[in-house]
Tab-separated table of C-alpha atoms in Angstrom:
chain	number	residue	atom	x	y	z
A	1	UNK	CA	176.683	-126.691	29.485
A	2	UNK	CA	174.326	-124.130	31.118
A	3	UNK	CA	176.433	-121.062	28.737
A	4	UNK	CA	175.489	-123.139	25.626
A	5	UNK	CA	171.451	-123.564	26.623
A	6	UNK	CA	171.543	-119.899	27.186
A	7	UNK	CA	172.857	-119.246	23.926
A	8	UNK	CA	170.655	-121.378	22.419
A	9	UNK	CA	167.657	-119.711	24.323
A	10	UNK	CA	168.475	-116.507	23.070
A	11	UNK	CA	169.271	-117.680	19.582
A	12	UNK	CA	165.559	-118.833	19.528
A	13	UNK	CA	163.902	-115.990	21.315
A	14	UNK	CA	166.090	-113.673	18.503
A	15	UNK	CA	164.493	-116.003	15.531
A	16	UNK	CA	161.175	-115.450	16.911
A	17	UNK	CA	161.516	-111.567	16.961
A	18	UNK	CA	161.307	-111.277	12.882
A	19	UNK	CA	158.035	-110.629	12.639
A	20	UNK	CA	158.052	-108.056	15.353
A	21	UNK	CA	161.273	-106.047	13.649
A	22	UNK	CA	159.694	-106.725	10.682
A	23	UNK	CA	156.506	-104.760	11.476
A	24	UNK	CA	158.476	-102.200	14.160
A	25	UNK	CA	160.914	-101.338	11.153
A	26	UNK	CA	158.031	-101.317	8.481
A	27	UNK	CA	160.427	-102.907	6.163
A	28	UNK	CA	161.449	-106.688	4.919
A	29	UNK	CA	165.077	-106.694	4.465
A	30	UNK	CA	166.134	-108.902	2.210
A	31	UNK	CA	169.363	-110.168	0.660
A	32	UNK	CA	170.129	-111.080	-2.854
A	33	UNK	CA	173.158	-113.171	-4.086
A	34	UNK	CA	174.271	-110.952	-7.032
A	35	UNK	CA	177.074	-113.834	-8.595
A	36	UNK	CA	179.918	-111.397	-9.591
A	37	UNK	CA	181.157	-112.111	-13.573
A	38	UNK	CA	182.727	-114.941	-12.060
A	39	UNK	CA	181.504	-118.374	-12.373
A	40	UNK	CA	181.369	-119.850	-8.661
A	41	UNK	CA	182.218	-123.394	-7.704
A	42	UNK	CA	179.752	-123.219	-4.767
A	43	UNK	CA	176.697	-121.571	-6.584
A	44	UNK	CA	176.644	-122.068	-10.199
A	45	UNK	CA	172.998	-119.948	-10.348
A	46	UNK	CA	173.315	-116.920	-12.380
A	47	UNK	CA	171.487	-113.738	-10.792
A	48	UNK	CA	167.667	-113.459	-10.816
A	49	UNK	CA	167.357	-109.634	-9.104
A	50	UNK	CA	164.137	-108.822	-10.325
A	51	UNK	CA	162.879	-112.068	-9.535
A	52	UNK	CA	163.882	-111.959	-6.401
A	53	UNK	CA	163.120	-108.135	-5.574
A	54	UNK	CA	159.140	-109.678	-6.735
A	55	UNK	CA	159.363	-112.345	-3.970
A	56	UNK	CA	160.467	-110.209	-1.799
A	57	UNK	CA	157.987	-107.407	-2.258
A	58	UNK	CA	155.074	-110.215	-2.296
A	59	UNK	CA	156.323	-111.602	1.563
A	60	UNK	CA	156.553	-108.085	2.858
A	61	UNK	CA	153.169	-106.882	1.801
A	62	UNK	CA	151.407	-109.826	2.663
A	63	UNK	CA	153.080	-108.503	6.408
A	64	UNK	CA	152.853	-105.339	6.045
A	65	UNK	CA	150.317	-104.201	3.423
A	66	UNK	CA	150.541	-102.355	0.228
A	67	UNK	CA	151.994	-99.826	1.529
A	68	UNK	CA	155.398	-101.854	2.726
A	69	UNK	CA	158.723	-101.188	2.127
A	70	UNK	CA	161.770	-103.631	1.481
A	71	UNK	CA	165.488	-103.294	1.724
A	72	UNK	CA	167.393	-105.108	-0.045
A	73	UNK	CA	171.140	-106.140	0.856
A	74	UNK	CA	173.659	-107.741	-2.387
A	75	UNK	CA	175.779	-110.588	-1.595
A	76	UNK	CA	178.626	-111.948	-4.038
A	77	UNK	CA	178.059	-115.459	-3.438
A	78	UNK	CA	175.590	-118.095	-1.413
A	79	UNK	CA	177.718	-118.395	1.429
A	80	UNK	CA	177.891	-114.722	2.180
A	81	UNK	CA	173.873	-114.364	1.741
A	82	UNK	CA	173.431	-117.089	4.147
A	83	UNK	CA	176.034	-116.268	6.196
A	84	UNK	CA	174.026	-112.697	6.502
A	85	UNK	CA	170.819	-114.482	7.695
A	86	UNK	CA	172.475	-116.098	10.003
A	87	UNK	CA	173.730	-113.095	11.611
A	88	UNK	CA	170.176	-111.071	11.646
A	89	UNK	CA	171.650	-109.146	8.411
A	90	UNK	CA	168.704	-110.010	6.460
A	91	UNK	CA	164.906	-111.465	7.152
A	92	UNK	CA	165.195	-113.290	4.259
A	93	UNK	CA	167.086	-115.089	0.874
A	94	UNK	CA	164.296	-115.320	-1.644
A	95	UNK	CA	166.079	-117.622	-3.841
A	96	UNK	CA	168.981	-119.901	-2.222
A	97	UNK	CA	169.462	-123.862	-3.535
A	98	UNK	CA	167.045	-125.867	-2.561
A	99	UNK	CA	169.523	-129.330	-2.008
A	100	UNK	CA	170.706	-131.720	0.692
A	101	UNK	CA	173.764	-129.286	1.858
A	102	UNK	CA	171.569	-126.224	2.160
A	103	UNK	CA	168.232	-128.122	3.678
A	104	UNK	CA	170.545	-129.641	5.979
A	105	UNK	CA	172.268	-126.667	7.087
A	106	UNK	CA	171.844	-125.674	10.581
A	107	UNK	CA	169.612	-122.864	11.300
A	108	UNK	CA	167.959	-122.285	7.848
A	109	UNK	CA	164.719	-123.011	6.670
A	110	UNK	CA	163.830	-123.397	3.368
A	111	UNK	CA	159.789	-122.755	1.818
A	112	UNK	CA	158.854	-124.753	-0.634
A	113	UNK	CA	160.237	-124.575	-4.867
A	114	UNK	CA	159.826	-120.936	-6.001
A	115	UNK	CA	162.117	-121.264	-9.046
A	116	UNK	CA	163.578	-124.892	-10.778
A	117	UNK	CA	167.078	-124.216	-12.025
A	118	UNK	CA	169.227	-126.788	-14.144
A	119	UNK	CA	172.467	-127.702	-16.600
A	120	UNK	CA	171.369	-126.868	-20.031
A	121	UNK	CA	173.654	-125.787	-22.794
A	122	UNK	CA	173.457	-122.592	-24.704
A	123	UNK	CA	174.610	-122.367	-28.437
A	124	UNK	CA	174.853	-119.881	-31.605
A	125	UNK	CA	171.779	-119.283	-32.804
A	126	UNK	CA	172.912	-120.425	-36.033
A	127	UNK	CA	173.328	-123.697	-35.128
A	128	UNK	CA	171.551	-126.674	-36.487
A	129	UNK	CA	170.825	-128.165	-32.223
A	130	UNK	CA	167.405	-127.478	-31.518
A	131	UNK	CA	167.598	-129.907	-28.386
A	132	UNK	CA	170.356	-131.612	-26.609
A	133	UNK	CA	170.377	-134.415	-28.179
A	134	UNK	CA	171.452	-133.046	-31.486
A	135	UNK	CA	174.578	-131.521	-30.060
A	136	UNK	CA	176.466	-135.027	-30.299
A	137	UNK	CA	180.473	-134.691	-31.149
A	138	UNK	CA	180.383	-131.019	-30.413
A	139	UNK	CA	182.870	-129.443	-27.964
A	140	UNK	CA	181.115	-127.989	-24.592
A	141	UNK	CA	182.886	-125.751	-22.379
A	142	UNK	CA	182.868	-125.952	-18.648
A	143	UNK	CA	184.124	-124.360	-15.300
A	144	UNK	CA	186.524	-127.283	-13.953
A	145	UNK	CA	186.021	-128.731	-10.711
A	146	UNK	CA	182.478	-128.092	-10.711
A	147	UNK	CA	179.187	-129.763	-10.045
A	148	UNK	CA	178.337	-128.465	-13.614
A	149	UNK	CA	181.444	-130.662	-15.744
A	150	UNK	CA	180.239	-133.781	-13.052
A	151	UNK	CA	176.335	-133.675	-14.259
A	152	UNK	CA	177.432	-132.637	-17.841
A	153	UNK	CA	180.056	-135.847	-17.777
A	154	UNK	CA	177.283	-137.778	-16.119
A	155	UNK	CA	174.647	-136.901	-18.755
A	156	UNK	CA	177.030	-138.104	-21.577
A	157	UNK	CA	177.621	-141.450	-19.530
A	158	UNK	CA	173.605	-141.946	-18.979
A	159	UNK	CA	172.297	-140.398	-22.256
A	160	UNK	CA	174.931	-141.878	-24.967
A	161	UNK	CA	175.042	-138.016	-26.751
A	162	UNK	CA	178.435	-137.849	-27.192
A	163	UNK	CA	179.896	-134.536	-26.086
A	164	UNK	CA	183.652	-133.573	-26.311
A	165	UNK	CA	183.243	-131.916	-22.725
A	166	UNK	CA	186.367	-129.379	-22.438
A	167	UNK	CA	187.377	-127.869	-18.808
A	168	UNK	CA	188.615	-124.501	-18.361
A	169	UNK	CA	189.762	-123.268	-15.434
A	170	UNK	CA	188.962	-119.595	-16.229
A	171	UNK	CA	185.805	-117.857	-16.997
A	172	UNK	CA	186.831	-115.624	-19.421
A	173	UNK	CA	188.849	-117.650	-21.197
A	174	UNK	CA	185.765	-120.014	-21.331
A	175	UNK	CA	183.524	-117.261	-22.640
A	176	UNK	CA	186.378	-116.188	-25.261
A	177	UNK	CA	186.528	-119.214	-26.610
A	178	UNK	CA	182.469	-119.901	-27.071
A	179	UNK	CA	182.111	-116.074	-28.558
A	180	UNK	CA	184.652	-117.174	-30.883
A	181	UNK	CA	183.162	-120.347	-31.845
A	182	UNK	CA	186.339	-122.238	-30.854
A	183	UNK	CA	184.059	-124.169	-28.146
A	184	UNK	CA	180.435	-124.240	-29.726
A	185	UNK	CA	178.459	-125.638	-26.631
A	186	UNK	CA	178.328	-123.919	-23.297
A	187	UNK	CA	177.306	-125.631	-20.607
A	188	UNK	CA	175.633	-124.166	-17.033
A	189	UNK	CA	171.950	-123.715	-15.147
A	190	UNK	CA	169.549	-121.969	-17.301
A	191	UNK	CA	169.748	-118.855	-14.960
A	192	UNK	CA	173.920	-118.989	-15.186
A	193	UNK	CA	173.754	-118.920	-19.173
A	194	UNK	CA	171.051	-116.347	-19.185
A	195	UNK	CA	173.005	-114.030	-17.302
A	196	UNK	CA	176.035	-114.934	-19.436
A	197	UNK	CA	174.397	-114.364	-22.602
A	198	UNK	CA	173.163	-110.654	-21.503
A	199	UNK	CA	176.564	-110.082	-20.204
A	200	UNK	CA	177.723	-110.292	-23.818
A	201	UNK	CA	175.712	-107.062	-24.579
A	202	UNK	CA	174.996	-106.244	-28.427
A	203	UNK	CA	176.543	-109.654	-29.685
A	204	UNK	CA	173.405	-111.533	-27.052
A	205	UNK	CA	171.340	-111.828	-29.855
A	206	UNK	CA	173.132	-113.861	-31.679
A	207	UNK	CA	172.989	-117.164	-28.755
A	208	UNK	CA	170.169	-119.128	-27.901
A	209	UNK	CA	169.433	-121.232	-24.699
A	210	UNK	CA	168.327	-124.629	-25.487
A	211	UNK	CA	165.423	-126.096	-23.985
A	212	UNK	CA	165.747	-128.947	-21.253
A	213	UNK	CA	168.059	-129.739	-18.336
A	214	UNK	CA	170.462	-132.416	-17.664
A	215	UNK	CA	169.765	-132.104	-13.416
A	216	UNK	CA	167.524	-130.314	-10.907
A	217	UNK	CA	168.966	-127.452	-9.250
A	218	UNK	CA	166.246	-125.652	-7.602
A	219	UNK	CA	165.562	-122.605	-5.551
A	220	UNK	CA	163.655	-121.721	-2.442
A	221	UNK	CA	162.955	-118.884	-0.106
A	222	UNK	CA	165.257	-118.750	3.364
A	223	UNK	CA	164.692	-118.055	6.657
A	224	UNK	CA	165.520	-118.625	10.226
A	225	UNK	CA	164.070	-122.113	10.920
A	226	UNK	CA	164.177	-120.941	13.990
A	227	UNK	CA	161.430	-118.447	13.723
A	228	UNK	CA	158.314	-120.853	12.402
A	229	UNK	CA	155.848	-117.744	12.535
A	230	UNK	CA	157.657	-116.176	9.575
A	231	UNK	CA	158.812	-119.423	7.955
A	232	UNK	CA	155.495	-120.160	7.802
A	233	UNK	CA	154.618	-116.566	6.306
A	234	UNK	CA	156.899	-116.923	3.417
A	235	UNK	CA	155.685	-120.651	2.759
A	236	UNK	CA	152.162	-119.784	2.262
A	237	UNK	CA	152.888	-116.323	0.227
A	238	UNK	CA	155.069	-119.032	-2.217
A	239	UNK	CA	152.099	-121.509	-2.702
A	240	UNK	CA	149.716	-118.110	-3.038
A	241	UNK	CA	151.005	-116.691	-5.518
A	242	UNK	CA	151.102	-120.095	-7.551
A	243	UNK	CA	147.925	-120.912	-6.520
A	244	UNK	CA	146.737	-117.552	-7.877
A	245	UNK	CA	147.746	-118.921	-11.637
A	246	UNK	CA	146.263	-121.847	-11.378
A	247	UNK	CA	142.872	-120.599	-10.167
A	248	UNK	CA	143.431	-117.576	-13.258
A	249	UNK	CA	143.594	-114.786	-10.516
A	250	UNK	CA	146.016	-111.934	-11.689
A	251	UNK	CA	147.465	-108.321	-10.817
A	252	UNK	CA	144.738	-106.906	-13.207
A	253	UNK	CA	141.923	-109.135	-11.474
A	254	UNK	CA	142.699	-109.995	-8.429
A	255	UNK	CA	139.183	-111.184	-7.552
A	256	UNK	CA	137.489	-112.898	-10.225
A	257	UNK	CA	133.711	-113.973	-11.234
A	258	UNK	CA	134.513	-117.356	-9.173
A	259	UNK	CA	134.993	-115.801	-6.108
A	260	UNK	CA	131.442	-115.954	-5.885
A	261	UNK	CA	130.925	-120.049	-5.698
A	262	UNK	CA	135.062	-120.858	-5.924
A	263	UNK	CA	136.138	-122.144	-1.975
A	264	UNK	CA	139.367	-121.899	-2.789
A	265	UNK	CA	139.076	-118.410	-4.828
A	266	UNK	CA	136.856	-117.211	-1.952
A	267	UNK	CA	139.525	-118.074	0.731
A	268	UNK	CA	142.396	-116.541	-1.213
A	269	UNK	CA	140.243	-113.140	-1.519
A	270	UNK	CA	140.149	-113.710	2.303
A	271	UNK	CA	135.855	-113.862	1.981
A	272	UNK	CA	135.867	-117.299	4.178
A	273	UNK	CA	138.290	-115.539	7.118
A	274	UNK	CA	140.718	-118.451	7.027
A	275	UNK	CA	143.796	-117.084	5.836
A	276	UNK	CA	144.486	-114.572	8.753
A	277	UNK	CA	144.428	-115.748	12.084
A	278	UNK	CA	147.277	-119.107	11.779
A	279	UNK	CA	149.605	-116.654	10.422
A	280	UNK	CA	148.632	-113.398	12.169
A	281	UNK	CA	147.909	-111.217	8.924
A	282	UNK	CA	144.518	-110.035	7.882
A	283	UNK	CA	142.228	-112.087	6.039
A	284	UNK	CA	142.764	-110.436	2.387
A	285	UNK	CA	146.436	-110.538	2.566
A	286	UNK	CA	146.602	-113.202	-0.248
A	287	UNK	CA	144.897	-111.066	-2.619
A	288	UNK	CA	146.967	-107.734	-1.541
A	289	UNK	CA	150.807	-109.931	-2.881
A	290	UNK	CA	148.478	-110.951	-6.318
A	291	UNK	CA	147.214	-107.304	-6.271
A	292	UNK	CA	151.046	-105.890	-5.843
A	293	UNK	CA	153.282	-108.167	-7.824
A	294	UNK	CA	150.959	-110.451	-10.071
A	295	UNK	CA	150.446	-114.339	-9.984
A	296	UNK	CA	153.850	-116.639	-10.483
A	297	UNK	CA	153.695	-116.879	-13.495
A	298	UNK	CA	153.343	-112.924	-13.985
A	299	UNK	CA	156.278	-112.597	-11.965
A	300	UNK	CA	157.929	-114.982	-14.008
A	301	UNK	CA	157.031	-114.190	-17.256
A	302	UNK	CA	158.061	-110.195	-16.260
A	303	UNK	CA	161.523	-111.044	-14.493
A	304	UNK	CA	162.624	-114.372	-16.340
A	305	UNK	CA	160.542	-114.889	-19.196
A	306	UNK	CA	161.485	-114.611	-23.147
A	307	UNK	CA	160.330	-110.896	-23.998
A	308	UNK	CA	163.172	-110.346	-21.069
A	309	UNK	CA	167.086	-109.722	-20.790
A	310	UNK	CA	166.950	-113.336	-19.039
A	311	UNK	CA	164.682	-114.385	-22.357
A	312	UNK	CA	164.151	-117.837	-20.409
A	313	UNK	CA	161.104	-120.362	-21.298
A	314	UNK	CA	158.985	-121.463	-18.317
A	315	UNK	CA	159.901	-124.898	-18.821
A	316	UNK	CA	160.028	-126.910	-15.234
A	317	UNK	CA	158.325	-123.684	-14.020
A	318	UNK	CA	154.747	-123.692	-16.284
A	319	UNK	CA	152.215	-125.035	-13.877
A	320	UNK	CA	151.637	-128.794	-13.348
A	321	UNK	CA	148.470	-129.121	-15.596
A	322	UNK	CA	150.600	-127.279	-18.321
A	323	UNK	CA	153.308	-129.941	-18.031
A	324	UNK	CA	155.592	-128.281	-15.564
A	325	UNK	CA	156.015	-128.899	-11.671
A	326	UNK	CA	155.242	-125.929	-9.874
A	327	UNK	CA	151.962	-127.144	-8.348
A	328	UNK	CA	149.957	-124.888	-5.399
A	329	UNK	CA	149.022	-126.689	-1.730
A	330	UNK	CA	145.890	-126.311	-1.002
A	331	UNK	CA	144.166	-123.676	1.073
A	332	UNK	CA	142.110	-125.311	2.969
């Protein structure tokens, strides 16, 4: 009994220490869950580097100034990446599922919703489906065995859109077969069939992502819960850099006109000193993240968005008064 409160005493004291080896090593490591060309039956996310690499940079200069450095470590799967924090590999996942299993698992924290993920369907862009509900009667591929074919099956059930949904238990034989028109539907989260559809190189063009989701799958930063100085860190750098968009503050004007009568502008340019001394940063470290990598939906629009490789709409993701559900805390 007294070996396993020792363990557990050092497990907390190392948790604590990230901030310190963060600021001794002048560098936020960070690990990023690549997703090999296989689809996974454990994470069914497709990869988001740049997106992440953007989180990452924003958490380690709001630590360690504009002048900080990050490292970043590539996983092939969730388990690994977690498995890596864990261990002290990594300071922090800046997207990993945000769902009972992972909120629940022992050890992690999670910050709040920096990215909502979901089944959609992608199709030819010749086809007539502008939205899900026109793709009634047409066969869908999916990865069998998989929390995709459940909420696609489910969908079907609840919705009455009557898919022919088709297992396969092979990737590429799934992507054969919806190249070749054989199966005109593919189903997967958004990020998944973005990444998919760039994989197919010159022939991308020619598929299209429809809009809307059939579940919530979303993503949040990890950490060691057991280190609440940091976890706390990365929570307020997430609701920051939405909070930024919402009060119009961006990488090319980082301070604005309302920064001048705004409370909540003036605290996020770090004028009202009450941004620095809960978290142990300076008071301007809000506006040095929007000054590096841009508001969210910057970040977004540059990483994820439709003039990208990812070519994804905002959808979930706009800002609540736009219709979406990415919505800043307040800091007050």
């Amino acid at each position: 009994m007294k070996f396993l409160v020792v363990l557990l005493a050092l497990a907390a004291t190392a948790g604590a220490q990230t901030l310190e080896r963060v600021k001794t090593a002048k560098t936020l490591v960070c690990g990023l869950n690549e997703e090999d060309g296989e689809y996974s039956r454990t994470d069914d996310h497709g990869t988001r580097e740049a997106f992440d690499r953007d989180l990452c940079k924003a958490v380690a200069v709001a630590i360690l100034g504009p002048a900080a450095r990050t490292e970043v470590k590539v996983f092939s799967d969730d388990v690994d990446a977690i498995a890596a924090l864990k261990a002290g590999t990594v300071d922090l996942l800046p997207t990993s599922p945000l769902d009972f299993t992972h909120a629940t698992e022992p050890g992690i924290g999670l910050s709040g919703v920096v990215l909502w993920d979901g089944v959609g369907f992608m199709v030819p862009v010749t086809s007539k489906a502008q939205q899900m509900e026109d793709l009634g009667g047409k066969k869908t591929c999916v990865l069998a065995e998989t929390e995709v074919e459940d909420t696609v099956k489910a969908w079907v059930q609840r919705s009455g859109v009557a898919l022919n949904v088709f297992p396969f238990t092979e990737e590429g034989e799934m992507e054969a077969a919806f190249v070749t028109g054989t199966c005109p539907v593919l189903a997967g989260d958004l990020t998944r069939l973005a990444s998919t559809r760039a994989g197919f190189g010159e022939i991308a063009g020619k598929f299209k992502v429809l809009p809307g989701v059939v579940s919530k799958d979303p993503l949040a930063a990890a950490y060691l819960a057991s280190d609440q100085r940091f976890g706390r860190i990365v929570d307020w750098v997430v609701q920051a850099l939405i909070g930024a968009e919402e009060m119009g503050v961006a990488q090319a004007h980082p301070v604005g006109v309302a920064a001048e009568w705004d409370l909540n502008e003036r605290r996020l340019a770090g004028k009202t000193h009450d941004l620095g001394d809960r978290l142990g940063l300076p008071d301007d470290w809000a506006v040095r993240v929007v000054e590096a990598v841009g508001n969210y939906g910057e970040i977004y629009e540059r990483d994820l968005g439709p003039k990208t490789e990812m070519g994804l709409l905002r959808g979930w993701n706009r800002l609540g008064r736009d219709g979406g559900l990415m919505v800043a805390l307040p800091l007050k």
